[in-house]
Coordinates of C-alpha atoms in Angstrom, one line a residue:
X1 CA -21.4 -11.6 -18.1
X2 CA -18.4 -10.1 -19.9
X3 CA -20.1 -10.8 -23.2
X4 CA -23.2 -8.8 -22.1
X5 CA -21.1 -6.0 -20.6
X6 CA -18.8 -5.8 -23.7
X7 CA -20.8 -3.1 -25.5
X8 CA -20.7 -1.0 -22.4
X9 CA -17.1 -1.6 -21.6
X10 CA -15.9 -0.9 -25.1
X11 CA -18.1 2.1 -25.8
X12 CA -16.0 5.2 -26.7
X13 CA -15.4 7.8 -24.0
X14 CA -13.2 10.9 -23.9
X15 CA -9.5 10.2 -23.6
X16 CA -9.0 13.3 -21.5
X17 CA -9.6 11.8 -18.0
X18 CA -7.1 9.0 -18.8
X19 CA -4.5 11.5 -20.0
X20 CA -4.9 13.7 -17.0
X21 CA -4.6 10.7 -14.7
X22 CA -1.4 9.6 -16.5
X23 CA 0.2 13.1 -16.1
X24 CA -0.8 13.4 -12.5
X25 CA 0.3 9.9 -11.5
X26 CA 3.6 10.1 -13.4
X27 CA 4.3 13.5 -11.8
X28 CA 3.6 12.4 -8.3
X29 CA 5.8 9.3 -8.7
X30 CA 8.6 11.4 -10.1
X31 CA 8.4 13.7 -7.1
X32 CA 8.2 10.8 -4.7
X33 CA 11.2 9.0 -6.1
X34 CA 13.4 12.2 -6.2
X35 CA 12.3 12.9 -2.6
X36 CA 13.1 9.3 -1.6
X37 CA 16.6 9.5 -3.1
X38 CA 17.2 13.0 -1.8
X39 CA 16.5 12.0 1.8
X40 CA 19.0 9.2 1.6
X41 CA 16.4 6.5 2.1
X42 CA 17.8 4.3 -0.7
X43 CA 21.0 3.9 1.3
X44 CA 19.3 3.6 4.6
X45 CA 16.7 1.0 3.6
X46 CA 18.4 -1.0 0.7
X47 CA 22.1 -0.6 1.2
X48 CA 23.0 -0.4 4.9
X49 CA 20.9 -3.3 6.4
X50 CA 22.8 -6.6 6.9
X51 CA 19.8 -8.7 6.2
X52 CA 16.4 -8.3 4.5
X53 CA 13.0 -9.9 4.8
X54 CA 11.7 -10.8 1.3
X55 CA 8.1 -12.0 0.7
X56 CA 7.3 -15.7 0.7
X57 CA 8.0 -17.0 -2.8
X58 CA 10.1 -14.0 -3.7
X59 CA 13.3 -14.8 -1.8
X60 CA 15.2 -14.4 -5.1
X61 CA 14.5 -10.7 -5.0
X62 CA 17.6 -9.2 -3.4
X63 CA 19.1 -5.7 -3.2
X64 CA 21.6 -4.8 -6.0
X65 CA 24.3 -3.1 -4.0
X66 CA 24.7 0.7 -3.6
X67 CA 25.4 1.3 -7.3
X68 CA 22.8 -1.1 -8.5
X69 CA 20.0 0.3 -6.2
X70 CA 20.7 3.9 -7.2
X71 CA 20.8 2.8 -10.9
X72 CA 17.4 1.1 -10.3
X73 CA 15.9 4.2 -8.7
X74 CA 17.2 6.3 -11.5
X75 CA 15.5 4.0 -14.1
X76 CA 12.4 4.3 -12.0
X77 CA 12.6 8.1 -12.0
X78 CA 13.1 8.2 -15.8
X79 CA 10.2 5.8 -16.3
X80 CA 8.0 8.0 -14.1
X81 CA 8.9 11.0 -16.2
X82 CA 8.1 9.0 -19.4
X83 CA 4.7 8.2 -18.0
X84 CA 4.0 11.8 -17.1
X85 CA 4.9 13.3 -20.5
X86 CA 3.8 10.2 -22.5
X87 CA 7.2 9.5 -24.1
X88 CA 7.8 5.9 -25.1
X89 CA 4.9 5.3 -22.8
X90 CA 4.4 1.5 -22.9
X91 CA 8.1 0.9 -22.2
X92 CA 8.1 3.6 -19.5
X93 CA 5.0 2.2 -17.8
X94 CA 6.4 -1.4 -17.9
X95 CA 9.8 -0.3 -16.5
X96 CA 8.2 1.7 -13.8
X97 CA 6.0 -1.2 -12.7
X98 CA 8.8 -3.7 -12.7
X99 CA 11.4 -1.5 -11.0
X100 CA 9.0 -0.1 -8.3
X101 CA 7.6 -3.6 -7.5
X102 CA 11.0 -5.1 -7.4
X103 CA 12.1 -2.6 -4.8
X104 CA 9.0 -3.2 -2.7
X105 CA 9.6 -7.0 -2.7
X106 CA 13.1 -6.7 -1.3
X107 CA 12.0 -6.1 2.3
X108 CA 8.6 -6.5 3.8
X109 CA 9.8 -4.2 6.6
X110 CA 9.0 -1.3 4.4
X111 CA 5.5 -2.4 3.4
X112 CA 2.9 0.3 3.1
X113 CA -0.5 0.2 1.6
X114 CA 0.2 3.1 -0.7
X115 CA 3.3 1.3 -2.1
X116 CA 1.0 -1.6 -3.0
X117 CA -1.5 0.9 -4.5
X118 CA 1.3 2.4 -6.7
X119 CA 2.3 -1.1 -8.0
X120 CA -1.2 -2.1 -9.0
X121 CA -2.0 1.3 -10.6
X122 CA 1.3 1.1 -12.5
X123 CA 0.3 -2.4 -13.7
X124 CA -3.1 -1.1 -15.0
X125 CA -1.3 1.8 -16.7
X126 CA 0.7 -0.7 -18.8
X127 CA -2.6 -2.0 -20.3
X128 CA -4.3 1.3 -21.3
X129 CA -3.7 3.6 -24.3
X130 CA -3.0 6.6 -22.1
X131 CA -0.3 7.9 -24.4
X132 CA -2.5 8.5 -27.4
X133 CA -3.8 11.8 -26.1
X134 CA -1.9 14.8 -24.8
X135 CA 1.6 13.2 -25.0
X136 CA 5.0 13.4 -26.6
X137 CA 4.3 10.1 -28.3
X138 CA 1.5 11.9 -30.2
X139 CA 4.0 14.6 -31.2
X140 CA 6.3 11.9 -32.5
X141 CA 3.5 10.1 -34.3
X142 CA 0.6 12.4 -34.9
X143 CA -1.4 9.6 -36.5
X144 CA -1.6 7.9 -33.1
X145 CA -3.7 10.7 -31.6
X146 CA -7.2 9.7 -30.5
X147 CA -10.0 11.7 -28.9
X148 CA -11.7 8.7 -27.4
X149 CA -10.7 5.4 -25.7
X150 CA -12.7 2.4 -24.6
X151 CA -14.7 3.0 -21.4
X152 CA -12.9 0.2 -19.6
X153 CA -9.6 2.1 -19.9
X154 CA -10.9 4.8 -17.6
X155 CA -13.3 2.6 -15.6
X156 CA -10.6 0.3 -14.2
X157 CA -8.9 3.2 -12.3
X158 CA -12.2 4.3 -10.8
X159 CA -12.9 0.7 -9.7
X160 CA -9.4 0.3 -8.2
X161 CA -9.8 3.6 -6.2
X162 CA -13.3 2.6 -5.1
X163 CA -12.0 -0.8 -3.8
X164 CA -9.2 0.9 -1.9
X165 CA -11.6 3.3 -0.1
X166 CA -14.4 0.7 0.4
X167 CA -12.1 -2.0 1.9
X168 CA -10.5 0.7 4.1
X169 CA -14.0 1.4 5.4
X170 CA -14.8 -2.3 5.9
X171 CA -11.6 -2.7 7.9
X172 CA -12.8 0.1 10.3
X173 CA -15.9 -1.9 11.2
X174 CA -14.3 -3.5 14.2
X175 CA -14.9 -3.0 18.0
X176 CA -11.6 -1.4 18.7
X177 CA -12.2 1.3 16.1
X178 CA -16.0 1.9 16.6
X179 CA -16.5 1.2 20.3
X180 CA -13.1 2.1 21.8
X181 CA -12.0 4.8 19.3
X182 CA -8.7 3.0 19.2
X183 CA -6.0 3.8 18.3
X184 CA -7.1 7.4 17.6
X185 CA -7.8 8.2 21.2
X186 CA -4.1 7.6 21.9
X187 CA -2.7 9.3 18.7
X188 CA -4.8 12.5 18.6
X189 CA -3.7 14.0 22.0
X190 CA -0.1 14.1 20.6
X191 CA -1.2 17.0 18.3
X192 CA -2.8 19.3 20.8
X193 CA -0.2 21.9 19.8
X194 CA -1.8 22.5 16.5
X195 CA -3.6 25.8 16.0
X196 CA -7.5 25.9 16.0
X197 CA -8.1 22.2 16.3
X198 CA -5.3 21.3 18.8
X199 CA -7.3 21.7 22.1
X200 CA -10.1 19.6 20.7
X201 CA -7.8 16.6 20.0
X202 CA -7.5 15.9 23.7
X203 CA -11.2 15.2 23.9
X204 CA -12.2 11.5 23.8
X205 CA -15.5 12.4 22.0
X206 CA -13.4 13.9 19.2
X207 CA -11.6 10.6 18.7
X208 CA -15.0 8.9 18.4
X209 CA -16.2 11.4 15.8
X210 CA -13.0 10.9 13.8
X211 CA -13.4 7.1 13.9
X212 CA -17.1 7.0 12.9
X213 CA -16.7 9.7 10.3
X214 CA -13.6 7.9 8.9
X215 CA -15.6 4.7 8.5
X216 CA -18.5 6.4 6.9
X217 CA -16.2 8.4 4.6
X218 CA -14.3 5.4 3.3
X219 CA -17.4 3.3 2.7
X220 CA -19.3 6.0 0.8
X221 CA -16.9 8.4 -0.9
X222 CA -16.5 6.3 -4.1
X223 CA -20.3 6.5 -4.6
X224 CA -20.5 10.2 -3.8
X225 CA -17.7 10.9 -6.2
X226 CA -19.5 8.9 -8.9
X227 CA -22.7 10.9 -8.6
X228 CA -22.4 14.3 -10.4
X229 CA -24.7 16.1 -8.0
X230 CA -22.6 15.2 -4.9
X231 CA -19.2 15.2 -6.6
X232 CA -18.1 18.7 -5.8
X233 CA -18.9 18.4 -2.1
X234 CA -17.5 14.9 -2.0
X235 CA -14.2 16.0 -3.5
X236 CA -14.0 18.9 -1.0
X237 CA -14.4 16.2 1.7
X238 CA -11.6 14.2 0.1
X239 CA -9.2 17.2 0.3
X240 CA -10.1 18.0 3.9
X241 CA -9.9 14.4 5.0
X242 CA -6.5 13.8 3.4
X243 CA -5.0 17.1 4.5
X244 CA -6.0 16.2 8.0
X245 CA -4.4 12.8 7.7
X246 CA -1.2 14.4 6.3
X247 CA -1.0 16.8 9.2
X248 CA -1.9 14.4 12.0
X249 CA -0.1 11.3 10.7
X250 CA 3.3 11.2 8.9
X251 CA 2.3 8.8 6.1
X252 CA 4.4 10.3 3.3
X253 CA 2.9 11.0 -0.1
X254 CA -0.2 8.8 0.3
X255 CA -2.7 11.6 1.1
X256 CA -1.6 13.7 -1.9
X257 CA -1.6 10.7 -4.2
X258 CA -5.2 10.0 -3.2
X259 CA -6.3 13.6 -3.6
X260 CA -5.1 13.9 -7.1
X261 CA -6.0 10.4 -8.2
X262 CA -9.7 10.8 -7.3
X263 CA -9.9 13.6 -9.9
X264 CA -10.5 10.8 -12.4
X265 CA -14.1 10.6 -11.1
X266 CA -14.8 14.1 -12.5
X267 CA -16.6 14.6 -15.8
X268 CA -15.1 14.3 -19.2
X269 CA -15.7 18.0 -19.7
X270 CA -13.7 18.9 -16.6
X271 CA -10.7 17.1 -17.9
X272 CA -11.1 18.4 -21.4
X273 CA -11.1 22.0 -20.0
X274 CA -8.0 21.2 -17.9
X275 CA -6.2 19.9 -21.0
X276 CA -7.3 22.8 -23.1
X277 CA -5.8 25.2 -20.6
X278 CA -2.5 23.3 -20.7
X279 CA -2.6 23.3 -24.5
X280 CA -3.2 27.1 -24.5
X281 CA -0.2 27.6 -22.2
X282 CA 2.0 25.3 -24.2
X283 CA 0.5 26.4 -27.5
X284 CA 0.0 22.8 -28.7
X285 CA -2.5 22.1 -31.5
X286 CA -4.6 19.0 -31.8
X287 CA -5.9 17.3 -35.0
X288 CA -9.0 18.9 -36.4
X289 CA -10.7 15.5 -37.1
X290 CA -11.6 13.4 -34.0
X291 CA -10.0 10.0 -34.0
X292 CA -11.0 7.0 -32.0
X293 CA -9.0 4.3 -30.4
X294 CA -9.6 0.8 -31.8
X295 CA -12.6 -0.4 -29.9
X296 CA -12.3 -4.2 -30.3
X297 CA -13.6 -7.0 -28.2
X298 CA -10.2 -7.7 -26.8
X299 CA -11.6 -10.8 -25.0
X300 CA -8.2 -11.9 -23.5
X301 CA -7.5 -8.5 -22.0
X302 CA -11.0 -8.1 -20.6
X303 CA -10.9 -11.6 -19.1
X304 CA -7.6 -11.0 -17.5
X305 CA -8.9 -7.7 -16.0
X306 CA -12.0 -9.6 -14.7
X307 CA -9.7 -12.1 -13.0
X308 CA -7.6 -9.3 -11.6
X309 CA -10.5 -7.5 -10.0
X310 CA -12.0 -10.7 -8.7
X311 CA -8.7 -11.2 -6.9
X312 CA -8.8 -7.6 -5.7
X313 CA -12.2 -8.3 -4.2
X314 CA -11.3 -11.6 -2.6
X315 CA -7.8 -11.1 -1.3
X316 CA -8.9 -8.7 1.6
X317 CA -11.1 -11.5 2.9
X318 CA -8.4 -14.2 3.1
X319 CA -8.0 -13.5 6.8
X320 CA -11.2 -15.5 7.4
X321 CA -9.2 -18.6 6.5
X322 CA -7.0 -18.1 9.6
X323 CA -7.9 -18.5 13.3
X324 CA -7.5 -15.7 15.8
X325 CA -7.9 -11.9 15.8
X326 CA -6.5 -10.5 12.6
X327 CA -4.8 -7.5 14.1
X328 CA -3.1 -9.7 16.6
X329 CA -1.9 -12.5 14.3
X330 CA -1.6 -10.4 11.1
X331 CA -2.2 -13.5 9.1
X332 CA -3.9 -12.1 5.9
X333 CA -3.3 -8.5 7.0
X334 CA -1.2 -7.2 4.1
X335 CA -2.5 -6.2 0.7
X336 CA -6.0 -5.6 2.1
X337 CA -6.2 -1.8 2.3
X338 CA -6.1 -1.7 6.1
X339 CA -4.7 1.8 6.9
X340 CA -3.7 3.3 10.3
X341 CA -6.0 0.9 12.3
X342 CA -3.9 -0.2 15.2
X343 CA -1.2 0.8 17.6
X344 CA 1.1 -2.2 18.1
X345 CA 4.5 -2.7 19.6
X346 CA 6.6 -5.7 20.4
X347 CA 9.8 -6.8 22.1
X348 CA 11.5 -9.9 21.0
X349 CA 14.2 -11.9 22.8
X350 CA 15.8 -14.6 20.7
X351 CA 17.8 -17.6 22.1
X352 CA 20.0 -19.9 20.0
X353 CA 20.8 -23.3 21.4
X354 CA 23.5 -25.7 20.4
X355 CA 21.7 -29.1 20.3
X356 CA 24.9 -31.1 21.0
X357 CA 26.1 -29.2 24.1
X358 CA 22.8 -27.7 25.3
X359 CA 24.5 -24.3 25.6
X360 CA 22.1 -21.4 24.9
X361 CA 22.9 -17.8 24.1
X362 CA 20.7 -14.7 23.9
X363 CA 20.9 -12.8 20.7
X364 CA 21.5 -9.0 20.4
X365 CA 19.0 -8.3 17.6
X366 CA 20.9 -5.1 16.7
X367 CA 23.8 -7.2 15.6
X368 CA 21.7 -8.2 12.7
X369 CA 18.8 -5.8 12.3
X370 CA 18.2 -2.1 11.8
X371 CA 15.9 -0.3 14.3
X372 CA 13.0 -0.4 11.9
X373 CA 13.5 -4.0 11.0
X374 CA 13.6 -5.0 14.7
X375 CA 10.5 -3.0 15.4
X376 CA 8.5 -4.6 12.6
X377 CA 9.9 -8.1 13.2
X378 CA 8.9 -8.1 16.8
X379 CA 5.2 -8.1 16.0
X380 CA 4.8 -9.9 12.7
X381 CA 4.9 -13.7 12.8
X382 CA 6.3 -14.3 9.3
X383 CA 9.2 -12.0 10.0
X384 CA 9.9 -13.7 13.4
X385 CA 10.1 -17.0 11.5
X386 CA 12.4 -15.6 8.8
X387 CA 14.7 -14.1 11.5
X388 CA 14.9 -17.4 13.3
X389 CA 16.0 -19.1 10.0
X390 CA 18.6 -16.3 9.5
X391 CA 20.0 -17.0 12.9
X392 CA 20.2 -20.7 12.3
X393 CA 22.0 -20.2 9.0
X394 CA 24.4 -17.7 10.6
X395 CA 25.3 -20.2 13.4
X396 CA 25.6 -23.0 10.9
X397 CA 28.3 -20.9 9.1
X398 CA 30.1 -20.7 12.5
X399 CA 30.2 -24.4 12.9
X400 CA 27.0 -25.1 14.8
X401 CA 24.7 -26.9 12.4
X402 CA 21.1 -27.5 13.3
X403 CA 21.0 -24.8 15.9
X404 CA 17.7 -24.4 17.7
X405 CA 16.1 -21.0 17.9
X406 CA 13.3 -20.0 20.2
X407 CA 11.9 -16.6 21.1
X408 CA 10.1 -14.8 23.9
X409 CA 8.1 -12.1 22.2
X410 CA 5.9 -9.7 24.1
X411 CA 3.4 -7.5 22.2
X412 CA 0.9 -4.8 23.1
X413 CA -1.9 -3.7 20.9
X414 CA -4.5 -0.9 21.0
X415 CA -4.1 -0.2 24.7
X416 CA -4.0 -3.8 25.9
X417 CA -1.2 -4.8 28.2
X418 CA 1.9 -6.5 26.8
X419 CA 1.6 -10.3 26.7
X420 CA 3.3 -13.3 25.1
X421 CA 2.8 -13.4 21.4
X422 CA 4.2 -16.8 20.4
X423 CA 4.9 -20.1 22.1
X424 CA 8.4 -19.5 23.7
X425 CA 9.1 -23.3 23.6
X426 CA 8.8 -23.7 19.9
X427 CA 11.9 -24.2 17.8
X428 CA 11.2 -21.6 15.1
X429 CA 14.2 -22.8 13.1
X430 CA 12.3 -26.1 12.5
X431 CA 9.1 -24.4 11.4
X432 CA 8.6 -23.9 7.7
X433 CA 7.1 -20.9 6.1
X434 CA 3.8 -21.4 4.1
X435 CA 0.4 -19.9 3.7
X436 CA -1.0 -22.2 6.3
X437 CA -1.9 -20.9 9.8
X438 CA 0.9 -20.7 12.3
X439 CA -0.2 -22.7 15.4
X440 CA 2.6 -21.3 17.5
X441 CA 0.9 -17.9 17.7
X442 CA -0.7 -17.5 21.1
X443 CA -4.4 -16.3 21.1
X444 CA -5.1 -12.8 22.2
X445 CA -6.7 -12.6 25.7
X446 CA -9.6 -10.2 25.1
X447 CA -10.3 -10.0 28.9
X448 CA -7.0 -8.2 29.7
X449 CA -7.4 -4.6 30.9
X450 CA -6.2 -1.9 28.5
X451 CA -3.1 0.2 29.3
X452 CA -1.2 2.7 27.4
X453 CA 0.9 1.2 24.6
X454 CA 3.7 2.6 22.5
X455 CA 4.5 2.7 18.8
X456 CA 2.3 2.9 15.8
X457 CA 1.6 0.7 12.9

């Protein structure tokens, strides 16, 4: 298949869309990092906590101390600037990908879909010649300038964005979202103070409209953006949709990142005009004779990209390998573009027992965890398991080896009443983490009557 597609994938297309995407992405990342550092979140999330929840297989990823973390974020900011202006681009893109991804692997408490999106886009940027057009690297080495790049260099970003939207739409095709308007019917009334639309947000039918339109939007917007006749209206919809999400839900930079990233769907002439305007302002000249990037077969790179996108297509479906309701068990939940789909809150009571004396003590979670860590841990099975092992290790250091750890965890989700989440009789300290199903998660009782829940996820 790749052999047949090779002429299409390697055909020359304008380098302008890739250059614009590079500038926009680098600029957004630089602003985000400076904002993150300015608000003190580096200290709050990666210095002050006593413990961290690394991802399975990445336990070796640990915070670097206050000086080290600020140095890492500084490197990240400089790398983002390098991407934006196209200076030492390959090194900048690689450093940004490694530093950003390292930070995100430190603690799954801070997992957000748009952080994952930034990591995968940064990885793709490492592979493309985005610095050979409208960049400081070109000013340093004018002979490196090209007017065109292989089509795949632009196509991979359209495909990645399309997958994000499409799978976000697939995730909304569930009974809670479509038939109960959950959790929007609980979230929207909190914004009735807004001008113009505020009074409407208290109406249940508005929540249903938002839910159904949101599903339709996510499932179709990549296709409408790809069609030239509908692109203008589609992009207006993108702006309205993400402005609304930014106003109604405090989800950081994600709406703005998506608004500017989807510009890559616009025509080559649009991006060329945009760059021409920047050149006129900066009074930068371009070579008179068009040059082309080397358009070679690059079989290894194309095959690696094929494997990458196959994984991007398959990973969101891995939840089918696990029993139970996905939103309840969260097995296979992360890295699947499920955004703002549930309201879930939990309360966890942990007990540590000395196996020799039989003495059992209740743990004050705040002695170990931050407020955010406790909130996330109380409703995510893998974090519950990690915390149990942390407690066993801590008590072992106090002279109680082999301490047994059990937990009574109560979780409410999408208006359902709070109920036991895991088997309270299981010694979690004896359970091993793996990708296998966790049999100690109790099934969700769908027959329970809904009641108002608290917290958002």
